[in-house]
C-alpha angles and dihedrals in degrees: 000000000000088000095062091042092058093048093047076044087050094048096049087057091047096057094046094054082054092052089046097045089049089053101044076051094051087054104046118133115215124198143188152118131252125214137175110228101271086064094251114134119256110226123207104011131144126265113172145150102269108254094006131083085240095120134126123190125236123263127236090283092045098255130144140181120200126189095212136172096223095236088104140071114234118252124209119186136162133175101271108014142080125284118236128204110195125185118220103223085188090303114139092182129068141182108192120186113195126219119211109251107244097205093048085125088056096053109047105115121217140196102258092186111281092008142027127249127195104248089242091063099051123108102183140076106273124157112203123195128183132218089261088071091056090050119106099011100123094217125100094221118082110213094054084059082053088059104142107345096089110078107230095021118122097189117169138167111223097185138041090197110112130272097023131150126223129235120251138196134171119200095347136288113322110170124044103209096358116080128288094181113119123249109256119203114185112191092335095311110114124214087030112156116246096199093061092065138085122246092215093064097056112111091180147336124222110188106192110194113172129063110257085061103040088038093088090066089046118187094014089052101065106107085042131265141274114192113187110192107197128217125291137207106262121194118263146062110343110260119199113192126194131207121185122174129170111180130177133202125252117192127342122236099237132124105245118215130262114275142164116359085359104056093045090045086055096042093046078047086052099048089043093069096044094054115009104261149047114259132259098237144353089268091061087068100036123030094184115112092202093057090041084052095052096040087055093047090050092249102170132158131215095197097182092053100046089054101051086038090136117067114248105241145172143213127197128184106178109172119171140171128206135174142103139160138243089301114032136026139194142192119173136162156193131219138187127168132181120184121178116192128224086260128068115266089014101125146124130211115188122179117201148193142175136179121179106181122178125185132195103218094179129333089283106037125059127166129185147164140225117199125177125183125181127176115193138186125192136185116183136179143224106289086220099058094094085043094055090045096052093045094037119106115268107215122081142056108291095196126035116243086276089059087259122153113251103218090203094030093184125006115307089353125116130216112252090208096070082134105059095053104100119274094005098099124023123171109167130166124178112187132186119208131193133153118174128179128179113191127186114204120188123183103197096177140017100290102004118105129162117195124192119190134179127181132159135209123231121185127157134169156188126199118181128191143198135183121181133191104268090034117116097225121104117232123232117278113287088016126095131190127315095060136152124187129190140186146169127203121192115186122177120176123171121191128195122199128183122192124191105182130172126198117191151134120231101185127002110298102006100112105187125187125190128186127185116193128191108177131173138181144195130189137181145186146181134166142176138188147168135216127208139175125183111056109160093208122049091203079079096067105158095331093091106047094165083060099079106101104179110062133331131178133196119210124176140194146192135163136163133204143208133206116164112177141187126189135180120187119178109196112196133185132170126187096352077280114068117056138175132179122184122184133184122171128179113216116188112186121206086208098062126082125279107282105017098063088103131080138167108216107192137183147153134195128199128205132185120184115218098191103064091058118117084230084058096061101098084049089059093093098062103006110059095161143035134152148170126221127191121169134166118184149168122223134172146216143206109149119115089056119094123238082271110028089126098065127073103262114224122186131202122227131206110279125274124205110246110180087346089310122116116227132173119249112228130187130178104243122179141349106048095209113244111203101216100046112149160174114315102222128207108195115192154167116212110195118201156204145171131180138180127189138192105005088320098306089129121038122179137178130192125188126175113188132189109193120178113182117203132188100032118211086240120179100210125187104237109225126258097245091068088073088222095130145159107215088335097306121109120276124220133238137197119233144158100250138146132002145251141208137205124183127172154111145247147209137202117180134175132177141179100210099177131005123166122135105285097027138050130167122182134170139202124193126193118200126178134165126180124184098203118190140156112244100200143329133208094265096015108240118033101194093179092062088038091237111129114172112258095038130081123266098257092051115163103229109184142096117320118240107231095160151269114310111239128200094266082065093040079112100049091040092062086057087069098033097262141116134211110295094034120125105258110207129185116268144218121236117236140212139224130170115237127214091287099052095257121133115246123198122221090213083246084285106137147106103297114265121221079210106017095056105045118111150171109285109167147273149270100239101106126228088239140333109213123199126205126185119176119184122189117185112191117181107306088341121090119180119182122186119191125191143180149206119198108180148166098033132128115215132179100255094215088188099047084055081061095085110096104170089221130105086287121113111278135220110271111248096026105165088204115171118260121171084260090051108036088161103070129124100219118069129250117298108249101003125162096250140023101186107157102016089124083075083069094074102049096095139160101262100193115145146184122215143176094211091183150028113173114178105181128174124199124208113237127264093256111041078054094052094053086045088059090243121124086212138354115186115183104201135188112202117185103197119200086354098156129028121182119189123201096214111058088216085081101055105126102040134057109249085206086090089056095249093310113177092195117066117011129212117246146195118264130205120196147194122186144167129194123191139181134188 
């Protein structure tokens, strides 16, 4: 009986030593540091219970404290090293050293459309960029800040006016009337604008560009695909993180006017040639006692910089929170953005909020939500105004003694700046901006999952003109100054996607992914507006519609848009070596003709990684990747038409009175509907390669790609002997017609050229060349349109510069018409049949033709465009310098074309003949005839540009810690701050704009500060 008393008694104590013991377990701190190799603390990774949410992350020092139970082994994981897994043993204290991940290029993941791939298993050509490579561009539209480090990206920016977009092309021009812009996808919504959103919430850009990547968006994916994936809530503490930035413009990238010496050397020039010599004396050229006044009193006037007199800025205010738990996470943020122009009353205001939620219902069930809002304001200028100050003359007072604009600032001349008297120019637009999606994503068993997201698109806005009498802008045909225009557009678009996908392994080492898409979408717009001439007070502007007496006008407009989709991918991997990946999507498009509204767009890609071969082994050392791409697809194209291209337009006119009653007036006008227009198609093989050497040091990517496109979306002028006419002139028609080809390659390369523990320098190059060229059209050439086959789409048709004719030639010059000092261009033979019927040639020598004469002179496609990005760390400093070279290229020098050789302003360091400088590129000032002057303007515009310069300092760990901030970084940014053109003739512009004489680029100079805490 004892006995048994002592053993129940045994057992008791026994429990409670285990209770104890669990508890003690349960309780157990845990402490440690974490360090990369070269000893410096990791901040922010993960330390957690193996298998369980119990995790904390690591502090500024690395240091971590975890309240753990003592079942679990301890994880340890950071971006880009290796995970460790450490078992306690009964230890509380550990010092863990991390080791850089080798393979950390083959394990980024990135967004594929409708899915994500490790970038191990992709067999396509996708470009991935994360949110580091937006940072420090002073400009609130993304893919500016993108500018030459995508290969096979052609990304410029036309215009320096506010507000602008740039101009974006991947892998070349494919369509001649259709679309060539890329498919943008924002957080799953396609179709999203980019320039709505704000950089700092980027969490990373995939930019897919062959087939077999963009296929599984069909028609839409065509000209290729950028999908920007924004920020997410993450667990954790809430971090709040804080960039502020304030820049300022240098100088802007405009030719000035002549003024002083340079302008009287170029007027007695002028007068030399009229009349044989120079004149005696400044009265001889200008009879005007006012001009002869304000010359003698040393009266000049630098239009250009009176007109840019303020400095361009910009203000950004960027505040977000992120943080969650297990359960639910949030990201949310605030924007505020402020750009002034180079003119006055040239600005752009844009407010600006997001909120992405996601919530874990149960372990198979998450929902979540991503909002944006944006509020802009935008208040934009004349494009002509740079144009009138360069070729305005430069002598008189351009305000009266109260700062007043003189209209007629010096005697018959009048002011350039008519705009910029008040009330005289008004340009306002006011848009609201909101896109929305919900999504609901259940998991039902281990590796199926089924998402189905909705968002909808809402964007409305209101742009209100004003013109008023001394203003420089022209009115609207039938109308005269004053003149005030207004309209509002309303666009709504919802778009529903649904995405079945399986993961799963049949046998060891076969991984198969299948992934099933329906999408719809639906789009609207409608729009209204009213013109109106006559207002009797300019303080109206576009505020009092109903007082324009002298004429006023109301249009309207609605249309309404399909797309109903179905895609199928298969992704499949053995053995981590071998991959394959087969798409096939259906598009059917509400805006093509019945019958042919539907198209299959298939493709496939095969992989095959080298290096993980057994025969690889003894390369490991030094050769840590290596794989092979293939891929052959189908896309498709339908943008460039409208909602009912296909469909014969008809337009009402205002009544007119038959037998006393009144009856509209209706004609058909363009397009002349075709019944079996159809899909545009772009086939093309995509051949790859990746390497990867010395334990990812060096990363490079190669990509050769041979696109043909067939079936062009061609909007062709039907001739005037089909009788189908508008008002007797000829109708067009859409039609699949011709054909287009694009063939080039590309290079990535990354490289980490030092690393050791103060001091890291690493570099990226982009590389692309595309060789762009029509295939065939209809009736081969169309002069008219200026696309000839064999040549690229924007092809420069006109005469050819050859020079300047000198006095040797003064013989040879009379043959065409010319004299010395006259611009020679190169001519076309001519033909002419004799008395026998037989041709005879002319040798090309002949009186210049404004049509005979004109030729092919090239294009503006460039031969490459080449990206270099060096980054150097030192310590807490970081300094990044990224340059570019653009070559090969022709552009329209606008500017250029602004040399008249007549009594005008001209531009300032113009090299024209004169007897004395007979090898000048400009013509002779004041000759008889400037036929052919145009070909002046046709110039190599390949640069050279250093497109940014960022120096950063970051506090150090302590002194923040001490602050209460987690990091504070102060940053300098100078943005365009050095072009370089090949040709001397551009000088004084930026050939980035394409030889734009509107709104020129300038430099920026920038300050910012981010902070987190």
């Amino acid at each position: 009986m004892k006995t048994s008393i002592n053993l129940k008694n045994m057992r008791v104590l026994l429990s409670m030593l285990f209770v104890f013991l669990s508890v003690n377990a349960v309780a157990q701190n845990i402490t440690g540091t974490v360090k990369d190799s070269q000893g410096e603390p990791i901040i922010g990774a993960s330390v957690v219970e193996k298998g369980t949410s119990n995790g904390v992350v690591t502090n500024l020092d690395g240091q971590f404290t975890l309240k753990a139970s003592g079942k679990y082994p301890i994880e340890i994981s950071y971006m880009g090293y290796v995970k460790q897994v450490i078992n306690l043993k009964g230890r509380t204290s550990l010092n863990i050293v991390m080791q850089e991940d080798a393979n950390l290029l083959e394990e980024v993941v990135v967004s594929t459309g409708y899915g994500t791939q490790r970038k191990a298993d992709l067999s396509g050509s996708v470009v991935s960029v994360s949110k580091e490579d937006i940072k420090g561009t002073p400009t609130s539209n993304v893919m500016e800040a993108l500018q030459g480090k995508i290969a096979g990206a052609d990304i410029m920016m036309g215009s320096g006016a506010v507000g602008e977009d740039v101009d974006i092309l991947l892998r070349g021009s494919r369509s001649i009337n259709g679309s060539n812009e890329p498919l943008f996808v924002i957080d799953g919504v396609q179709g999203a604008s980019y320039n709505q959103l704000n950089p700092n919430d980027i969490e990373q850009i995939d930019v897919l560009k062959d087939a077999s990547s963009t296929a599984i968006y069909g028609s839409a994916g065509a000209n290729g695909v950028i999908i920007i994936t924004t920020k997410r809530g993450a667990a954790g503490k809430v971090t709040v993180n804080l960039d502020a930035k304030y820049s300022i413009s240098g100088g802007a990238n405009f030719i000035h006017g002549m003024m002083g010496d340079e302008w009287y050397r170029y007027q007695t020039e002028l007068y030399r040639t009229k009349n044989g010599e120079y004149p005696e004396n400044f009265f001889q050229m200008f009879s005007s006692e006012a001009i002869q006044q304000a010359y003698e009193n040393n009266q000049w006037i630098d239009w250009i910089d009176e007109a840019t007199k303020g400095n361009a800025s910009q203000k950004d205010i960027n505040l977000s929170l992120r943080g969650g738990s297990d359960k639910i996470k949030i990201y949310t943020s605030f924007s505020y953005n402020n750009t002034e122009g180079l003119l006055s009353n040239e600005n752009q205001t844009r407010y600006g909020m997001r909120f992405n939620v996601d919530y874990q219902i149960r372990k198979w069930v998450k929902i979540g939500a991503s909002s944006a809002l944006t509020y802009t304001i935008k208040n934009s200028r004349g494009k002509n105004i740079f144009t009138k100050s360069l070729t305005a003359f430069p002598l008189g007072k351009p305000y009266d003694d109260n700062g007043n604009i003189n209209v007629e600032f010096i005697e018959g001349e009048t002011s350039p700046f008519g705009d910029e008297m008040e009330n005289q120019y008004a340009n306002q637009t006011r848009t609201t901006y909101a896109n929305i999606n919900g999504y609901l994503e259940i998991t039902p068993l281990k590796g199926l999952s089924f998402r189905s997201q909705i968002s909808t698109t809402l964007n409305s806005s209101r742009n209100g003109q004003y013109i008023g009498e001394h203003s420089l802008q022209g009115v609207e045909n039938g109308y005269s100054a004053p003149y005030a225009y207004i309209n509002n557009n309303y666009g709504y678009s919802y778009l529903w996607d649904n995405v079945l996908t399986y993961k799963f392994e049949p046998l060891r080492g076969h991984k198969v992914t299948l992934t099933g898409v329906t999408s719809y979408s639906h789009g609207q717009s409608d729009s209204n507006n009213m013109r109106a001439s006559g207002q009797p007070l300019d303080s109206y502007l576009f505020y009092n519609m109903a007082s324009g007496i002298t004429k006023y006008g109301v249009k309207s407009n609605y249309s309404q848009s399909q797309k109903m989709s179905y895609a199928l991918r298969l992704n499949y991997v053995y053995n981590d070596k071998y991959i394959a990946s087969f798409t096939t999507r259906w598009d059917g498009a509400s805006h093509l003709a019945s019958g042919h509204k539907w198209e299959s767009f298939p493709a496939g890609a095969l992989a095959w990684r080298v290096s993980q071969e057994p025969f690889m082994e003894s390369t490991k050392k030094w050769l840590n990747n290596l794989k092979l791409r293939l891929s052959y697809g189908i896309t498709g194209n339908s943008g460039g038409m409208g909602a009912y291209s296909s469909q014969t337009g008809a337009a009402t006119y205002s009544p007119v009175s038959i037998d006393g009653v009144l009856s509209s007036v209706s004609q058909l006008v363009s397009p002349y509907g075709n019944p079996s227009i159809g899909w545009e198609k772009t086939y093309q093989w995509n051949y790859g390669v990746d390497l990867g050497f010395f334990d990812g040091r060096i990363n490079l990517s190669f990509d050769y790609y041979d696109s043909k496109t067939k079936d062009l979306l061609f909007s062709r002028t039907l001739p005037v002997t089909s009788a189908i006419t508008a008002w007797g002139s000829p109708m067009a028609t859409w039609q699949n017609i011709g054909e287009t080809s694009n063939k080039g390659y590309e290079i990535q390369l990354s490289t980490v050229n030092i690393k050791s523990r103060n001091f890291q320098w690493s570099s990226s190059i982009s590389y692309t060349h595309n060789d762009e060229k029509i295939v065939n059209l209809p009736d081969g050439d169309l002069i008219a349109k200026k696309l000839f086959e064999g040549h690229p789409i924007k092809t420069f048709y006109d005469f050819k510069y050859a020079g300047i004719w000198s006095t040797a030639e003064e013989e040879e010059a009379a043959k065409y018409g010319c004299q010395p000092g006259y611009v020679k261009i190169e001519t076309v033979e001519q033909f002419t049949t004799d008395e026998n019927g037989n041709l005879v040639g002319d040798g090309g020598v002949h009186t210049y033709s404004n049509t005979r004469d004109l030729q092919i002179l090239g294009s503006n496609v460039p031969d490459g465009i080449l990206g270099v990005n060096n980054t150097f760390k030192y310590r807490d400093f970081d300094l990044s310098v990224f340059a570019m070279v653009r070559y090969g290229q022709m552009i329209d020098s606008k500017t250029i074309g602004w040399y008249s050789a007549n009594g005008n302003n001209q531009p300032r360091g113009t090299n024209y003949w004169t007897p004395e400088n007979q090898s000048a590129y400009f013509p002779r000032p004041g000759i008889a005839s400037t036929t052919g002057i145009g070909s002046l303007k046709y110039i190599d515009g390949s640069y050279a540009k250093i497109k940014n310069i960022t120096l950063g300092y970051t506090f150090p760990k302590k002194l923040c810690k001490t602050l209460g901030l987690e990091q504070c970084r102060l940053y300098a940014t100078a943005y365009n701050v050095f072009v370089l053109p090949f040709k001397s003739e551009l000088k004084h512009s930026d050939p980035e704009n394409n030889g734009s004489d509107t709104f020129p680029l300038y430099k920026t100079y920038l300050l910012g500060l981010n902070v987190s805490f």
